[in-house]
Amino acid sequence: MAPPKNLLVGCAAGFSGDRTDAAAPVVQALIASGQPAVLIFETLAERTLALAQLARRANPDAGYEPLLDDLLRPVLAQCLQHGIRIVSNFGAANPLGAAHRIQQLAQALGARRPRIAVVQGDDLSGDGHRAVLAQALGAALPTDPIVSANAYIGAQPIADALRAGADIVVCGRVADPSLVLGPALAHFGWASDDWDRLARATMAGHLLECGSQVTGGYFADPGYKDVPGMAQLGYPIAEIDADGHCTIAKPAGTGGRIDERTVKEQLLYELHDPAAYLTPDVVADITTARVLPAGTDRVRLEGVSGHARPPSLKVNVCFESGWFAEGEISYAGARAEARARLAGEVLRERLAGVAPLRIDLIGVTSVFGDDAGHWRDAAAAGDARDVRLRVALQHREHSSAQRLVREVTALYCCGPAGGGGVRTAMRPRLGTVSCLVPRESVAVGHVMLD
């Protein structure tokens, strides 16, 4: 038998809130290639999933990626027409709801009815998993109401769904690289313990998972690391071969850049141990990896090796933890910094019995400050003439947190002089704890919407 053709995997989103016009150039490039192709959208993070659970509480039909329509509408009909399969975690807290919405969208576009698979098993928030979480967390098990508990599951249910004929696979919390490894498993038919090939395709997924970061977006630093066409960044496409090696490229005519440096930066992004990158599918080792130029805006990754997958799965548990309140006010002109510092001290004194304050002087000391009050000495008092004061606190009680909102607003007339542009906000606060659970305690699979 002839070896399978190389597989193209294009990424059109790297997080929830990413640009919604990124998919069209990627899909055009996939169509023009004439090769087997898959389009992925990576739209889920820990905080995103907890917020999705809150959204579903308020509306049982919600809880999936809020930009789903905007992301898919420009390309859904084309993908279905040209056999480009779609894999995404935009199901978030409601994968089934997302699948129904995609079905409605396809009908509204006059496209053929897609076969949609929904991956299941990541949601451990029900009573049936409470004992497993209690054993894993021990004393760290939240006593506050749990909002979400989700395991990072792997690529196998995605691969199974694609082998079963799915045009679109909707996931909740799967590991980000698994969005790419799943299609590669289905396409090449690798064994589930072919660790080197699994690790190589996993790292291809790692390069794609943050979208335009690898094409220059997060790389750009004017005058030091220049990137052309930042307003029209192309999103990445990985060409994966039968051994799992990949070449990273972007659609012709788009902005951004792909070279050895952009790829190396993304390769090391969030990598705690280059010799042991833990995923649900495999432990990847990039210590012998080679990043090689392969043409204009084309870079090849070779030499990744793999080891047996971990026996446990990571679970993130989000829980209610009170309220978060913040307020901002601006000071400008002569002695602006001194007035902003005085306003911060006034708020600290008036709210001393409520909760510790986080105080930042944006433009003077914010990124380099901390929650312990070092904003006062993190930078020597200066004469900045344009300062934005930001204060924040968290509290279990809504009424107590709301006091900050009132006190910041009162600075309009209570001084110091010249304050303006007050903005305030309050929202529920979520806490997070993580743990590892035995792999066998998490049952995963897929169902076809039909």
C-alpha positions as a LaTeX table, in Angstrom:
\begin{tabular}{lrrr}
\hline
Residue & $x$ (\AA) & $y$ (\AA) & $z$ (\AA) \\
\hline
Met1 & 0.00 & 0.00 & 0.00 \\
Ala2 & 1.15 & 3.52 & $-0.76$ \\
Pro3 & 1.86 & 5.60 & 2.34 \\
Pro4 & $-0.86$ & 8.11 & 3.27 \\
Lys5 & $-0.53$ & 11.60 & 1.87 \\
Asn6 & 0.68 & 14.30 & 4.21 \\
Leu7 & $-2.03$ & 15.87 & 6.35 \\
Leu8 & $-2.56$ & 19.64 & 6.49 \\
Val9 & $-3.94$ & 21.10 & 9.72 \\
Gly10 & $-4.78$ & 24.79 & 9.76 \\
Cys11 & $-5.50$ & 26.78 & 12.91 \\
Ala12 & $-7.97$ & 29.68 & 12.82 \\
Ala13 & $-8.19$ & 30.63 & 16.52 \\
Gly14 & $-5.84$ & 30.52 & 19.48 \\
Phe15 & $-8.18$ & 31.57 & 22.27 \\
Ser16 & $-11.75$ & 32.68 & 22.97 \\
Gly17 & $-11.94$ & 36.22 & 21.67 \\
Asp18 & $-9.44$ & 35.78 & 18.84 \\
Arg19 & $-9.93$ & 37.45 & 15.45 \\
Thr20 & $-12.94$ & 36.12 & 13.60 \\
Asp21 & $-11.60$ & 36.81 & 10.08 \\
Ala22 & $-8.61$ & 34.48 & 10.41 \\
Ala23 & $-10.22$ & 31.32 & 9.04 \\
Ala24 & $-10.94$ & 32.42 & 5.47 \\
Pro25 & $-7.31$ & 32.68 & 4.24 \\
Val26 & $-6.44$ & 29.42 & 5.99 \\
Val27 & $-9.35$ & 27.58 & 4.37 \\
Gln28 & $-8.47$ & 28.97 & 0.94 \\
Ala29 & $-4.92$ & 27.67 & 1.34 \\
Leu30 & $-6.18$ & 24.26 & 2.46 \\
Ile31 & $-8.51$ & 24.02 & $-0.53$ \\
Ala32 & $-5.80$ & 25.12 & $-2.97$ \\
Ser33 & $-3.40$ & 22.47 & $-1.69$ \\
Gly34 & $-5.62$ & 19.60 & $-2.80$ \\
Gln35 & $-4.34$ & 17.57 & 0.16 \\
Pro36 & $-6.27$ & 15.98 & 3.03 \\
Ala37 & $-6.95$ & 18.84 & 5.43 \\
Val38 & $-8.43$ & 19.69 & 8.81 \\
Leu39 & $-9.28$ & 23.08 & 10.30 \\
Ile40 & $-9.01$ & 23.56 & 14.06 \\
Phe41 & $-10.23$ & 26.30 & 16.38 \\
Glu42 & $-8.64$ & 26.43 & 19.83 \\
Thr43 & $-10.90$ & 28.63 & 21.98 \\
Leu44 & $-10.74$ & 27.25 & 25.51 \\
Ala45 & $-8.76$ & 28.13 & 28.62 \\
Glu46 & $-9.22$ & 27.38 & 32.30 \\
Arg47 & $-10.95$ & 30.67 & 33.04 \\
Thr48 & $-12.94$ & 30.46 & 29.79 \\
Leu49 & $-14.42$ & 27.13 & 30.77 \\
Ala50 & $-15.47$ & 28.30 & 34.23 \\
Leu51 & $-17.13$ & 31.39 & 32.74 \\
Ala52 & $-18.88$ & 29.14 & 30.24 \\
Gln53 & $-20.30$ & 27.11 & 33.13 \\
Leu54 & $-21.62$ & 30.30 & 34.70 \\
Ala55 & $-23.18$ & 31.28 & 31.38 \\
Arg56 & $-24.89$ & 27.90 & 31.15 \\
Arg57 & $-26.27$ & 28.34 & 34.66 \\
Ala58 & $-27.93$ & 31.55 & 33.53 \\
Asn59 & $-29.12$ & 30.04 & 30.22 \\
Pro60 & $-29.13$ & 26.25 & 29.68 \\
Asp61 & $-28.79$ & 26.80 & 25.92 \\
Ala62 & $-25.57$ & 28.81 & 26.37 \\
Gly63 & $-22.16$ & 27.77 & 27.67 \\
Tyr64 & $-20.34$ & 27.21 & 24.37 \\
Glu65 & $-17.99$ & 29.60 & 22.55 \\
Pro66 & $-19.88$ & 32.91 & 22.25 \\
Leu67 & $-18.18$ & 33.74 & 18.93 \\
Leu68 & $-19.12$ & 30.39 & 17.38 \\
Asp69 & $-21.29$ & 31.92 & 14.65 \\
Asp70 & $-18.74$ & 34.59 & 13.77 \\
Leu71 & $-15.91$ & 32.04 & 13.57 \\
Leu72 & $-17.74$ & 29.45 & 11.48 \\
Arg73 & $-20.14$ & 31.38 & 9.27 \\
Pro74 & $-17.46$ & 32.60 & 6.79 \\
Val75 & $-16.03$ & 29.11 & 6.15 \\
Leu76 & $-18.49$ & 26.39 & 7.17 \\
Ala77 & $-20.10$ & 25.87 & 3.77 \\
Gln78 & $-16.72$ & 25.82 & 2.00 \\
Cys79 & $-15.29$ & 23.29 & 4.45 \\
Leu80 & $-18.26$ & 20.98 & 3.98 \\
Gln81 & $-18.14$ & 21.37 & 0.20 \\
His82 & $-14.41$ & 20.59 & $-0.05$ \\
Gly83 & $-14.17$ & 17.88 & 2.60 \\
Ile84 & $-12.18$ & 19.93 & 5.10 \\
Arg85 & $-13.01$ & 18.57 & 8.51 \\
Ile86 & $-13.35$ & 20.85 & 11.52 \\
Val87 & $-12.15$ & 20.01 & 15.04 \\
Ser88 & $-12.53$ & 22.40 & 17.95 \\
Asn89 & $-12.98$ & 22.73 & 21.69 \\
Phe90 & $-15.54$ & 25.50 & 21.27 \\
Gly91 & $-18.07$ & 23.25 & 22.96 \\
Ala92 & $-16.71$ & 24.51 & 26.30 \\
Ala93 & $-19.37$ & 23.78 & 28.96 \\
Asn94 & $-22.04$ & 22.79 & 26.44 \\
Pro95 & $-20.62$ & 20.77 & 23.53 \\
Leu96 & $-24.03$ & 19.40 & 22.61 \\
Gly97 & $-25.47$ & 22.91 & 22.45 \\
Ala98 & $-22.60$ & 23.97 & 20.19 \\
Ala99 & $-23.23$ & 20.99 & 17.91 \\
His100 & $-26.92$ & 21.88 & 17.57 \\
Arg101 & $-26.00$ & 25.48 & 16.79 \\
Ile102 & $-23.57$ & 24.38 & 14.07 \\
Gln103 & $-26.29$ & 22.24 & 12.55 \\
Gln104 & $-28.63$ & 25.24 & 12.49 \\
Leu105 & $-25.92$ & 27.42 & 10.98 \\
Ala106 & $-25.22$ & 24.93 & 8.18 \\
Gln107 & $-28.92$ & 24.82 & 7.36 \\
Ala108 & $-29.16$ & 28.62 & 7.31 \\
Leu109 & $-26.18$ & 28.78 & 4.94 \\
Gly110 & $-27.75$ & 26.24 & 2.56 \\
Ala111 & $-24.85$ & 23.86 & 3.12 \\
Arg112 & $-25.22$ & 20.10 & 3.23 \\
Arg113 & $-26.13$ & 18.62 & 6.58 \\
Pro114 & $-22.88$ & 17.86 & 8.43 \\
Arg115 & $-22.16$ & 14.78 & 10.50 \\
Ile116 & $-21.25$ & 16.23 & 13.88 \\
Ala117 & $-19.60$ & 14.27 & 16.68 \\
Val118 & $-19.62$ & 15.44 & 20.29 \\
Val119 & $-16.72$ & 14.32 & 22.49 \\
Gln120 & $-17.76$ & 13.42 & 26.02 \\
Gly121 & $-16.10$ & 12.56 & 29.31 \\
Asp122 & $-14.17$ & 15.65 & 30.38 \\
Asp123 & $-16.89$ & 17.05 & 32.69 \\
Leu124 & $-16.34$ & 15.69 & 36.21 \\
Ser125 & $-18.53$ & 18.21 & 38.03 \\
Gly126 & $-21.39$ & 15.77 & 38.76 \\
Asp127 & $-21.99$ & 13.88 & 41.97 \\
Gly128 & $-20.68$ & 10.69 & 40.38 \\
His129 & $-17.12$ & 12.06 & 40.40 \\
Arg130 & $-17.17$ & 13.77 & 43.79 \\
Ala131 & $-15.45$ & 10.84 & 45.53 \\
Val132 & $-12.63$ & 10.79 & 42.97 \\
Leu133 & $-12.09$ & 14.53 & 43.35 \\
Ala134 & $-12.23$ & 14.30 & 47.14 \\
Gln135 & $-9.57$ & 11.62 & 47.16 \\
Ala136 & $-7.36$ & 13.55 & 44.75 \\
Leu137 & $-7.70$ & 16.94 & 46.46 \\
Gly138 & $-7.95$ & 15.93 & 50.10 \\
Ala139 & $-8.09$ & 19.03 & 52.29 \\
Ala140 & $-7.90$ & 21.24 & 49.19 \\
Leu141 & $-11.39$ & 20.16 & 48.06 \\
Pro142 & $-13.41$ & 23.39 & 47.92 \\
Thr143 & $-16.14$ & 23.85 & 50.50 \\
Asp144 & $-17.66$ & 26.56 & 48.30 \\
Pro145 & $-20.00$ & 25.55 & 45.46 \\
Ile146 & $-18.11$ & 23.97 & 42.57 \\
Val147 & $-18.68$ & 25.71 & 39.23 \\
Ser148 & $-16.76$ & 23.30 & 37.02 \\
Ala149 & $-14.46$ & 20.28 & 37.19 \\
Asn150 & $-12.93$ & 19.21 & 33.91 \\
Ala151 & $-10.29$ & 16.67 & 33.00 \\
Tyr152 & $-7.82$ & 17.31 & 30.21 \\
Ile153 & $-8.65$ & 14.38 & 27.97 \\
Gly154 & $-6.68$ & 13.35 & 24.92 \\
Ala155 & $-6.87$ & 12.74 & 21.20 \\
Gln156 & $-8.38$ & 9.24 & 21.02 \\
Pro157 & $-12.09$ & 10.19 & 21.02 \\
Ile158 & $-11.38$ & 12.80 & 18.35 \\
Ala159 & $-9.65$ & 10.19 & 16.19 \\
Asp160 & $-12.48$ & 7.72 & 16.76 \\
Ala161 & $-15.07$ & 10.30 & 15.73 \\
Leu162 & $-13.20$ & 11.17 & 12.54 \\
Arg163 & $-12.79$ & 7.48 & 11.66 \\
Ala164 & $-16.55$ & 7.10 & 12.17 \\
Gly165 & $-17.14$ & 9.70 & 9.46 \\
Ala166 & $-17.59$ & 12.95 & 11.39 \\
Asp167 & $-17.28$ & 16.14 & 9.37 \\
Ile168 & $-17.07$ & 18.21 & 12.55 \\
Val169 & $-15.88$ & 17.21 & 16.01 \\
Val170 & $-17.00$ & 19.37 & 18.93 \\
Cys171 & $-15.06$ & 19.01 & 22.18 \\
Gly172 & $-15.07$ & 20.47 & 25.63 \\
Arg173 & $-11.85$ & 20.33 & 27.64 \\
Val174 & $-9.35$ & 18.36 & 25.62 \\
Ala175 & $-5.65$ & 19.15 & 25.78 \\
Asp176 & $-4.87$ & 21.79 & 23.18 \\
Pro177 & $-2.34$ & 19.73 & 21.15 \\
Ser178 & $-4.84$ & 16.86 & 21.01 \\
Leu179 & $-6.89$ & 18.90 & 18.55 \\
Val180 & $-4.09$ & 18.21 & 16.05 \\
Leu181 & $-2.98$ & 14.79 & 17.22 \\
Gly182 & $-6.55$ & 13.41 & 16.91 \\
Pro183 & $-6.79$ & 14.10 & 13.16 \\
Ala184 & $-3.24$ & 12.78 & 12.65 \\
Leu185 & $-4.11$ & 9.55 & 14.46 \\
Ala186 & $-7.20$ & 9.10 & 12.33 \\
His187 & $-5.40$ & 9.93 & 9.08 \\
Phe188 & $-2.20$ & 7.91 & 9.50 \\
Gly189 & $-3.55$ & 5.05 & 11.60 \\
Trp190 & $-0.71$ & 5.16 & 14.11 \\
Ala191 & $-0.79$ & 2.79 & 17.06 \\
Ser192 & $-1.79$ & 4.36 & 20.36 \\
Asp193 & 1.67 & 3.56 & 21.77 \\
Asp194 & 3.75 & 4.79 & 18.82 \\
Trp195 & 5.28 & 7.29 & 21.20 \\
Asp196 & 7.68 & 9.05 & 18.83 \\
Arg197 & 5.06 & 9.75 & 16.17 \\
Leu198 & 2.50 & 10.77 & 18.78 \\
Ala199 & 5.00 & 13.14 & 20.36 \\
Arg200 & 5.92 & 14.72 & 17.03 \\
Ala201 & 2.31 & 15.39 & 16.08 \\
Thr202 & 1.68 & 16.65 & 19.61 \\
Met203 & 4.39 & 19.25 & 19.18 \\
Ala204 & 2.89 & 20.21 & 15.83 \\
Gly205 & $-0.29$ & 20.83 & 17.80 \\
His206 & 1.66 & 22.82 & 20.37 \\
Leu207 & 2.98 & 25.08 & 17.60 \\
Leu208 & $-0.52$ & 25.64 & 16.23 \\
Glu209 & $-2.55$ & 25.89 & 19.41 \\
Cys210 & $-1.99$ & 29.61 & 20.04 \\
Gly211 & $-2.78$ & 30.63 & 16.48 \\
Ser212 & $-0.85$ & 33.67 & 15.33 \\
Gln213 & 1.71 & 33.51 & 18.14 \\
Val214 & 3.84 & 31.28 & 15.90 \\
Thr215 & 3.34 & 33.52 & 12.86 \\
Gly216 & 4.82 & 36.57 & 14.57 \\
Gly217 & 2.03 & 37.97 & 16.72 \\
Tyr218 & 3.51 & 37.38 & 20.16 \\
Phe219 & 7.01 & 37.55 & 18.69 \\
Ala220 & 6.80 & 41.17 & 17.54 \\
Asp221 & 8.94 & 43.75 & 19.32 \\
Pro222 & 9.53 & 46.87 & 17.13 \\
Gly223 & 13.14 & 47.60 & 16.29 \\
Tyr224 & 14.27 & 44.34 & 17.87 \\
Lys225 & 12.07 & 41.66 & 16.34 \\
Asp226 & 10.16 & 43.29 & 13.51 \\
Val227 & 7.13 & 41.61 & 11.96 \\
Pro228 & 5.50 & 42.88 & 8.74 \\
Gly229 & 1.76 & 43.13 & 8.22 \\
Met230 & 0.71 & 42.84 & 11.85 \\
Ala231 & $-2.82$ & 44.05 & 11.07 \\
Gln232 & $-3.38$ & 41.11 & 8.70 \\
Leu233 & $-1.51$ & 38.26 & 10.40 \\
Gly234 & $-1.74$ & 34.92 & 8.68 \\
Tyr235 & $-2.63$ & 31.99 & 10.92 \\
Pro236 & $-0.52$ & 28.83 & 10.86 \\
Ile237 & $-0.83$ & 25.63 & 8.84 \\
Ala238 & 1.09 & 22.47 & 9.73 \\
Glu239 & 1.91 & 19.85 & 7.11 \\
Ile240 & 2.38 & 16.58 & 8.99 \\
Asp241 & 4.05 & 13.58 & 7.38 \\
Ala242 & 3.64 & 9.87 & 8.09 \\
Asp243 & 6.40 & 9.97 & 10.71 \\
Gly244 & 4.82 & 12.90 & 12.55 \\
His245 & 7.37 & 15.51 & 11.50 \\
Cys246 & 5.81 & 18.80 & 10.49 \\
Thr247 & 6.42 & 21.91 & 8.43 \\
Ile248 & 4.82 & 25.15 & 9.67 \\
Ala249 & 3.65 & 27.71 & 7.10 \\
Lys250 & 0.98 & 30.39 & 6.64 \\
Pro251 & $-1.32$ & 31.42 & 3.78 \\
Ala252 & 0.37 & 33.30 & 0.95 \\
Gly253 & $-0.25$ & 37.04 & 0.93 \\
Thr254 & $-0.95$ & 37.32 & 4.66 \\
Gly255 & 1.04 & 39.32 & 7.18 \\
Gly256 & 3.36 & 38.04 & 9.85 \\
Arg257 & 6.45 & 35.88 & 9.59 \\
Ile258 & 7.50 & 32.32 & 10.21 \\
Asp259 & 11.17 & 31.61 & 10.76 \\
Glu260 & 13.34 & 29.60 & 13.12 \\
Arg261 & 13.02 & 32.20 & 15.87 \\
Thr262 & 9.21 & 32.43 & 15.86 \\
Val263 & 8.97 & 28.65 & 15.89 \\
Lys264 & 11.51 & 28.22 & 18.69 \\
Glu265 & 9.71 & 30.78 & 20.84 \\
Gln266 & 6.39 & 28.99 & 20.44 \\
Leu267 & 8.02 & 25.57 & 20.83 \\
Leu268 & 9.21 & 26.59 & 24.30 \\
Tyr269 & 6.02 & 28.45 & 25.23 \\
Glu270 & 4.51 & 27.09 & 28.49 \\
Leu271 & 6.90 & 24.12 & 28.36 \\
His272 & 7.80 & 23.29 & 31.95 \\
Asp273 & 10.35 & 20.60 & 31.04 \\
Pro274 & 11.73 & 20.28 & 27.48 \\
Ala275 & 12.59 & 16.65 & 28.19 \\
Ala276 & 9.13 & 15.76 & 29.49 \\
Tyr277 & 6.20 & 17.77 & 28.17 \\
Leu278 & 3.25 & 16.00 & 29.79 \\
Thr279 & 0.04 & 15.56 & 27.81 \\
Pro280 & $-2.81$ & 13.06 & 28.11 \\
Asp281 & $-1.55$ & 11.31 & 24.97 \\
Val282 & 2.21 & 11.13 & 25.33 \\
Val283 & 5.22 & 12.59 & 27.13 \\
Ala284 & 7.09 & 14.62 & 24.50 \\
Asp285 & 10.84 & 15.25 & 24.54 \\
Ile286 & 12.19 & 18.14 & 22.44 \\
Thr287 & 15.79 & 18.04 & 23.70 \\
Thr288 & 16.92 & 16.54 & 20.37 \\
Ala289 & 14.50 & 18.55 & 18.20 \\
Arg290 & 15.73 & 20.34 & 15.11 \\
Val291 & 14.15 & 23.55 & 13.79 \\
Leu292 & 15.12 & 23.91 & 10.13 \\
Pro293 & 14.37 & 26.54 & 7.47 \\
Ala294 & 12.28 & 25.11 & 4.64 \\
Gly295 & 11.69 & 28.17 & 2.45 \\
Thr296 & 10.07 & 31.57 & 2.79 \\
Asp297 & 7.77 & 31.52 & 5.81 \\
Arg298 & 8.25 & 27.76 & 6.11 \\
Val299 & 10.00 & 25.98 & 8.98 \\
Arg300 & 10.34 & 22.23 & 9.57 \\
Leu301 & 10.38 & 20.58 & 13.00 \\
Glu302 & 12.14 & 17.23 & 13.29 \\
Gly303 & 13.75 & 15.08 & 15.96 \\
Val304 & 11.06 & 15.10 & 18.65 \\
Ser305 & 10.83 & 11.85 & 20.61 \\
Gly306 & 8.18 & 10.47 & 22.93 \\
His307 & 7.61 & 8.33 & 26.00 \\
Ala308 & 4.61 & 6.54 & 27.49 \\
Arg309 & 1.69 & 8.76 & 28.45 \\
Pro310 & 1.19 & 9.59 & 32.16 \\
Pro311 & $-1.04$ & 7.30 & 34.23 \\
Ser312 & $-3.07$ & 10.27 & 35.47 \\
Leu313 & $-5.13$ & 13.08 & 33.96 \\
Lys314 & $-5.04$ & 16.67 & 35.11 \\
Val315 & $-8.30$ & 18.11 & 36.43 \\
Asn316 & $-9.06$ & 21.77 & 37.06 \\
Val317 & $-11.77$ & 22.50 & 39.62 \\
Cys318 & $-13.29$ & 26.00 & 39.65 \\
Phe319 & $-15.43$ & 27.16 & 42.55 \\
Glu320 & $-17.29$ & 30.23 & 43.74 \\
Ser321 & $-15.06$ & 32.46 & 45.87 \\
Gly322 & $-16.97$ & 35.66 & 46.43 \\
Trp323 & $-16.81$ & 38.91 & 44.50 \\
Phe324 & $-14.19$ & 40.94 & 42.70 \\
Ala325 & $-14.49$ & 44.73 & 42.55 \\
Glu326 & $-12.25$ & 47.27 & 40.88 \\
Gly327 & $-12.23$ & 50.96 & 40.09 \\
Glu328 & $-10.06$ & 53.38 & 38.15 \\
Ile329 & $-9.63$ & 57.15 & 38.08 \\
Ser330 & $-7.18$ & 59.37 & 36.15 \\
Tyr331 & $-5.00$ & 62.26 & 37.26 \\
Ala332 & $-3.15$ & 64.49 & 34.80 \\
Gly333 & $-0.97$ & 67.56 & 34.75 \\
Ala334 & 1.31 & 69.01 & 37.42 \\
Arg335 & 1.80 & 66.78 & 40.47 \\
Ala336 & $-0.50$ & 64.12 & 38.95 \\
Glu337 & 1.50 & 61.25 & 40.43 \\
Ala338 & 1.42 & 62.74 & 43.91 \\
Arg339 & $-2.34$ & 63.20 & 43.68 \\
Ala340 & $-2.83$ & 59.63 & 42.47 \\
Arg341 & $-0.71$ & 58.30 & 45.32 \\
Leu342 & $-2.72$ & 60.35 & 47.82 \\
Ala343 & $-5.98$ & 58.98 & 46.39 \\
Gly344 & $-4.65$ & 55.45 & 46.83 \\
Glu345 & $-3.80$ & 56.11 & 50.47 \\
Val346 & $-7.24$ & 57.62 & 51.07 \\
Leu347 & $-8.90$ & 54.49 & 49.70 \\
Arg348 & $-6.62$ & 52.22 & 51.71 \\
Glu349 & $-7.57$ & 54.03 & 54.93 \\
Arg350 & $-11.30$ & 54.13 & 54.22 \\
Leu351 & $-11.45$ & 50.45 & 53.23 \\
Ala352 & $-9.02$ & 49.18 & 55.88 \\
Gly353 & $-11.66$ & 47.10 & 57.62 \\
Val354 & $-13.07$ & 45.53 & 54.45 \\
Ala355 & $-10.26$ & 43.66 & 52.67 \\
Pro356 & $-6.67$ & 44.19 & 51.52 \\
Leu357 & $-6.48$ & 46.43 & 48.45 \\
Arg358 & $-4.48$ & 45.93 & 45.30 \\
Ile359 & $-3.36$ & 49.40 & 44.21 \\
Asp360 & $-1.65$ & 50.19 & 40.90 \\
Leu361 & $-0.41$ & 53.39 & 39.37 \\
Ile362 & $-0.80$ & 52.50 & 35.73 \\
Gly363 & 2.02 & 54.09 & 33.80 \\
Val364 & 4.21 & 54.34 & 36.89 \\
Thr365 & 4.06 & 51.01 & 38.71 \\
Ser366 & 1.52 & 48.30 & 37.97 \\
Val367 & 3.12 & 45.35 & 36.22 \\
Phe368 & 6.02 & 45.53 & 38.69 \\
Gly369 & 3.83 & 46.07 & 41.76 \\
Asp370 & 2.16 & 43.33 & 43.78 \\
Asp371 & $-0.81$ & 42.63 & 46.01 \\
Ala372 & 1.18 & 43.29 & 49.20 \\
Gly373 & 1.17 & 47.07 & 48.81 \\
His374 & 4.62 & 47.47 & 47.29 \\
Trp375 & 3.17 & 49.91 & 44.77 \\
Arg376 & 4.34 & 52.61 & 47.17 \\
Asp377 & 8.01 & 51.65 & 46.96 \\
Ala378 & 8.16 & 49.58 & 43.74 \\
Ala379 & 9.22 & 52.77 & 42.01 \\
Ala380 & 10.49 & 55.96 & 43.57 \\
Ala381 & 7.88 & 58.68 & 43.67 \\
Gly382 & 8.26 & 60.74 & 40.53 \\
Asp383 & 6.58 & 63.47 & 38.59 \\
Ala384 & 4.52 & 61.52 & 36.05 \\
Arg385 & 1.93 & 63.81 & 34.49 \\
Asp386 & $-0.52$ & 61.19 & 33.22 \\
Val387 & $-1.46$ & 58.54 & 35.79 \\
Arg388 & $-4.33$ & 56.09 & 36.02 \\
Leu389 & $-5.03$ & 54.88 & 39.56 \\
Arg390 & $-6.48$ & 51.35 & 39.77 \\
Val391 & $-7.69$ & 49.71 & 42.96 \\
Ala392 & $-9.17$ & 46.25 & 43.42 \\
Leu393 & $-10.30$ & 43.90 & 46.15 \\
Gln394 & $-12.05$ & 40.58 & 46.58 \\
His395 & $-14.55$ & 39.68 & 49.27 \\
Arg396 & $-17.01$ & 36.90 & 49.94 \\
Glu397 & $-19.87$ & 39.36 & 50.45 \\
His398 & $-21.32$ & 41.37 & 47.58 \\
Ser399 & $-22.15$ & 44.34 & 49.79 \\
Ser400 & $-18.60$ & 44.57 & 51.15 \\
Ala401 & $-17.03$ & 44.40 & 47.72 \\
Gln402 & $-19.42$ & 47.07 & 46.52 \\
Arg403 & $-17.97$ & 49.54 & 49.01 \\
Leu404 & $-14.91$ & 49.88 & 46.79 \\
Val405 & $-17.09$ & 50.91 & 43.86 \\
Arg406 & $-18.74$ & 53.63 & 45.95 \\
Glu407 & $-15.46$ & 54.90 & 47.43 \\
Val408 & $-13.75$ & 55.24 & 44.05 \\
Thr409 & $-16.75$ & 57.09 & 42.65 \\
Ala410 & $-16.72$ & 59.42 & 45.66 \\
Leu411 & $-13.21$ & 60.61 & 44.71 \\
Tyr412 & $-14.87$ & 62.84 & 42.10 \\
Cys413 & $-15.72$ & 65.38 & 44.79 \\
Cys414 & $-13.84$ & 64.15 & 47.84 \\
Gly415 & $-10.52$ & 64.66 & 46.08 \\
Pro416 & $-7.62$ & 64.83 & 45.57 \\
Ala417 & $-7.93$ & 67.53 & 42.94 \\
Gly418 & $-8.48$ & 66.90 & 39.27 \\
Gly419 & $-9.57$ & 63.26 & 39.28 \\
Gly420 & $-11.76$ & 62.12 & 36.40 \\
Gly421 & $-12.79$ & 59.29 & 34.10 \\
Val422 & $-13.97$ & 56.93 & 36.84 \\
Arg423 & $-14.77$ & 53.39 & 35.76 \\
Thr424 & $-15.88$ & 50.63 & 38.12 \\
Ala425 & $-16.85$ & 46.98 & 37.77 \\
Met426 & $-17.95$ & 44.02 & 39.87 \\
Arg427 & $-18.13$ & 40.35 & 38.95 \\
Pro428 & $-18.26$ & 36.96 & 40.65 \\
Arg429 & $-14.86$ & 35.68 & 41.69 \\
Leu430 & $-13.78$ & 32.16 & 40.78 \\
Gly431 & $-11.11$ & 30.14 & 42.53 \\
Thr432 & $-9.21$ & 27.23 & 40.97 \\
Val433 & $-7.49$ & 24.15 & 42.31 \\
Ser434 & $-5.89$ & 21.40 & 40.24 \\
Cys435 & $-5.29$ & 17.73 & 40.86 \\
Leu436 & $-4.45$ & 14.45 & 39.14 \\
Val437 & $-6.95$ & 11.60 & 38.89 \\
Pro438 & $-6.39$ & 8.03 & 37.68 \\
Arg439 & $-6.89$ & 7.77 & 33.95 \\
Glu440 & $-9.28$ & 4.85 & 34.35 \\
Ser441 & $-11.66$ & 6.99 & 36.43 \\
Val442 & $-12.47$ & 9.17 & 33.39 \\
Ala443 & $-14.64$ & 7.52 & 30.73 \\
Val444 & $-14.32$ & 9.24 & 27.35 \\
Gly445 & $-15.99$ & 8.73 & 24.01 \\
His446 & $-18.10$ & 10.45 & 21.36 \\
Val447 & $-21.68$ & 10.50 & 20.15 \\
Met448 & $-22.95$ & 11.46 & 16.71 \\
Leu449 & $-25.52$ & 14.21 & 16.77 \\
Asp450 & $-27.68$ & 12.30 & 14.29 \\
\hline
\end{tabular}
